[in-house]
XYZ file of C-alpha atoms in Angstrom:
242
model
C 83.854 72.109 112.027
C 80.595 72.259 113.857
C 77.671 74.680 113.313
C 78.105 77.553 115.692
C 74.319 77.557 116.368
C 73.385 73.892 116.943
C 76.732 72.057 116.901
C 75.803 69.836 114.003
C 78.816 68.723 112.012
C 79.573 70.593 108.838
C 81.174 69.026 105.787
C 83.397 72.116 105.201
C 84.227 75.136 107.377
C 81.657 77.873 107.049
C 78.999 75.792 105.325
C 75.353 76.799 105.850
C 73.757 74.471 108.383
C 71.005 72.361 106.825
C 69.883 71.172 110.279
C 69.089 74.476 111.979
C 69.079 76.532 108.749
C 71.513 79.029 110.097
C 74.660 80.485 108.523
C 78.192 80.033 109.720
C 79.970 82.563 107.444
C 79.248 86.063 106.231
C 81.889 86.680 103.463
C 83.608 84.787 100.721
C 86.798 85.998 98.965
C 87.512 84.588 95.565
C 91.062 84.701 94.061
C 90.540 83.627 90.438
C 93.166 82.485 88.027
C 92.453 80.938 84.640
C 93.251 77.454 85.828
C 92.524 77.636 89.576
C 90.495 79.549 92.142
C 91.022 79.914 95.809
C 87.738 80.300 97.852
C 88.325 81.706 101.301
C 85.500 81.843 103.876
C 85.315 84.519 106.539
C 83.111 85.058 109.619
C 83.540 88.702 110.712
C 87.379 89.062 110.621
C 88.141 85.327 111.167
C 89.336 83.162 108.314
C 87.457 79.795 108.592
C 89.128 78.113 105.732
C 90.058 77.992 102.081
C 89.408 75.588 99.227
C 91.084 75.430 95.840
C 89.090 74.593 92.646
C 91.026 73.764 89.499
C 90.407 73.323 85.793
C 92.400 72.365 82.739
C 92.113 75.332 80.261
C 91.155 74.494 76.740
C 92.713 76.238 73.652
C 91.475 79.852 73.453
C 88.716 81.186 71.143
C 86.627 78.043 70.728
C 83.133 76.927 71.850
C 84.828 74.253 73.968
C 86.717 77.030 75.802
C 83.503 78.890 76.642
C 81.906 75.639 78.036
C 85.013 74.882 80.032
C 85.035 78.421 81.544
C 81.388 78.228 82.327
C 81.777 74.786 84.022
C 84.790 76.032 86.028
C 82.820 79.046 87.161
C 79.924 76.798 88.167
C 82.199 74.827 90.479
C 83.451 77.988 92.078
C 79.890 79.319 92.446
C 78.891 76.033 94.065
C 81.514 76.564 96.690
C 80.069 80.024 97.385
C 76.411 78.735 97.568
C 77.449 76.239 100.221
C 78.214 79.258 102.557
C 75.209 81.462 101.658
C 77.271 84.571 102.566
C 76.204 88.131 102.766
C 78.961 89.369 100.542
C 81.348 88.004 97.869
C 84.702 89.709 96.920
C 86.513 88.677 93.867
C 89.856 89.471 92.087
C 91.838 87.947 89.270
C 91.150 86.695 85.754
C 88.372 88.880 84.218
C 86.794 86.155 82.089
C 86.489 83.788 84.994
C 85.209 86.524 87.293
C 82.462 87.548 84.896
C 81.419 83.951 84.530
C 81.320 83.339 88.316
C 79.356 86.591 88.935
C 76.812 85.654 86.305
C 75.968 82.506 88.302
C 75.591 84.179 91.726
C 72.963 86.347 93.262
C 74.849 87.618 96.303
C 76.304 91.112 96.908
C 79.266 90.936 94.617
C 82.303 93.280 94.777
C 85.493 93.378 92.812
C 88.665 94.024 94.808
C 92.224 94.768 93.675
C 94.905 94.108 96.373
C 98.101 92.230 96.772
C 96.531 90.305 99.659
C 92.783 90.217 98.915
C 91.729 88.412 102.038
C 93.537 90.902 104.263
C 92.154 93.808 102.329
C 88.606 92.467 102.860
C 89.238 92.035 106.583
C 90.419 95.656 106.796
C 87.198 96.863 105.162
C 84.997 95.368 107.753
C 82.377 97.901 108.986
C 82.386 100.023 105.870
C 78.920 100.716 104.372
C 77.728 98.262 101.732
C 76.319 99.596 98.456
C 72.751 99.087 97.368
C 72.362 96.596 94.510
C 70.012 97.667 91.713
C 68.427 94.699 89.792
C 67.078 96.303 86.625
C 67.628 95.967 82.807
C 69.618 98.437 80.786
C 66.436 99.783 79.299
C 64.970 100.409 82.740
C 68.171 102.282 83.804
C 68.354 104.422 80.694
C 66.727 107.838 81.020
C 66.931 111.496 80.149
C 65.777 113.590 77.184
C 68.569 112.501 74.818
C 68.009 109.015 73.426
C 70.738 108.936 70.627
C 74.076 107.372 71.621
C 77.425 107.903 69.980
C 78.771 104.943 68.104
C 75.536 103.138 67.205
C 75.607 99.442 68.103
C 79.066 99.746 69.796
C 77.916 102.730 71.857
C 74.890 100.747 72.924
C 77.149 97.904 73.884
C 79.165 100.306 76.116
C 75.950 101.512 77.752
C 74.704 98.002 78.365
C 78.048 97.023 79.923
C 77.781 99.914 82.321
C 74.042 99.248 83.117
C 74.875 95.612 83.989
C 76.830 96.867 86.981
C 74.779 96.224 90.200
C 75.627 99.602 91.718
C 74.526 101.694 88.717
C 71.027 103.157 89.212
C 70.549 105.279 86.200
C 72.212 106.372 82.998
C 71.358 109.823 81.596
C 72.710 110.272 78.060
C 73.931 113.829 77.213
C 74.016 115.712 74.006
C 76.540 114.720 71.338
C 79.346 117.146 70.526
C 80.672 116.690 67.049
C 83.223 119.524 67.181
C 86.127 117.675 68.605
C 89.370 117.015 66.780
C 90.182 113.792 64.984
C 90.698 110.717 67.138
C 91.492 107.004 66.845
C 88.867 105.027 64.975
C 86.162 102.972 66.669
C 84.048 103.597 69.776
C 85.951 104.172 73.021
C 84.456 104.631 76.513
C 85.769 105.787 79.823
C 84.260 106.302 83.256
C 85.671 109.533 84.776
C 86.486 110.538 88.317
C 83.513 110.257 90.858
C 81.971 113.393 92.182
C 81.184 114.164 95.847
C 77.950 112.204 95.572
C 79.570 109.082 94.169
C 78.326 109.570 90.570
C 80.543 109.386 87.514
C 80.502 110.434 83.830
C 80.738 108.006 80.995
C 82.587 109.571 77.983
C 81.735 107.892 74.711
C 83.940 108.820 71.694
C 83.495 107.901 68.077
C 86.016 109.757 65.814
C 85.381 113.481 66.413
C 82.026 112.937 68.176
C 81.965 112.958 72.012
C 79.034 112.232 74.360
C 79.111 112.812 78.079
C 76.641 110.452 79.888
C 75.744 110.824 83.592
C 75.946 107.619 85.603
C 73.998 107.699 88.835
C 75.360 105.101 91.350
C 74.375 103.833 94.785
C 77.736 105.064 96.227
C 76.567 108.450 97.649
C 80.149 109.638 98.273
C 83.346 109.929 96.290
C 85.476 107.143 97.722
C 82.815 104.500 97.187
C 82.091 106.053 93.785
C 85.769 105.543 92.837
C 85.382 101.852 93.396
C 82.440 101.789 91.078
C 84.323 103.854 88.488
C 87.210 101.382 88.596
C 84.837 98.463 88.186
C 83.246 100.088 85.200
C 86.510 100.773 83.422
C 87.549 97.183 84.090
C 84.333 95.980 82.535
C 84.677 98.307 79.529
C 88.307 97.086 78.998
C 87.091 93.470 79.149
C 84.762 94.060 76.251
C 87.377 96.072 74.230
C 85.876 99.472 74.551
C 87.883 101.292 77.301
C 89.539 104.520 76.204
C 93.246 104.593 77.090
């Protein structure tokens, strides 16, 4: 493939041109499995090409496994960096997805669809969401500073705050009048409102706290995407309420 701007040869379809310093792709779709990843490059609605990256998984729950996942994610991230896209969409294995996302600084979206590439092509033209780069402490506000569940409650809040489309978290008062519930801290993001904001319910036994999550979605449908993402992240760290 040649650069669409200066006709210089490219090593792979959609690569950023190092001669004229211009891009040849705008979107990358990642289909991530534990042992392989398919990296598909798009320009507008046209598929430029796909590349498969593989790994040999190590036995679970070991330091070697964490290193192997990180290295695998690094290879996938390298493929994305070659394209310098405007957006990255990803689906599949949560552990690999989180590891890849941690190594990239592009607009990053999770997508759930039977055919992820086609789903992304159909979404062309929809408004992109603003990304908020701030720490959990910077996103946390409001007059109530106490969180249900102590350290685990804080972990749930930090998980939510790490999402790039969360602007602010406003903790609410704690209601300790609820009935008995399963032990341990549980968290759940509720249905988005008309402005795209959601509520994060934190439960610890009979104590419940409703926290307001301000997102960059601005309308219900996009807010629902953020809500789904948040619940996936909470499930990945073992905190999502069923």
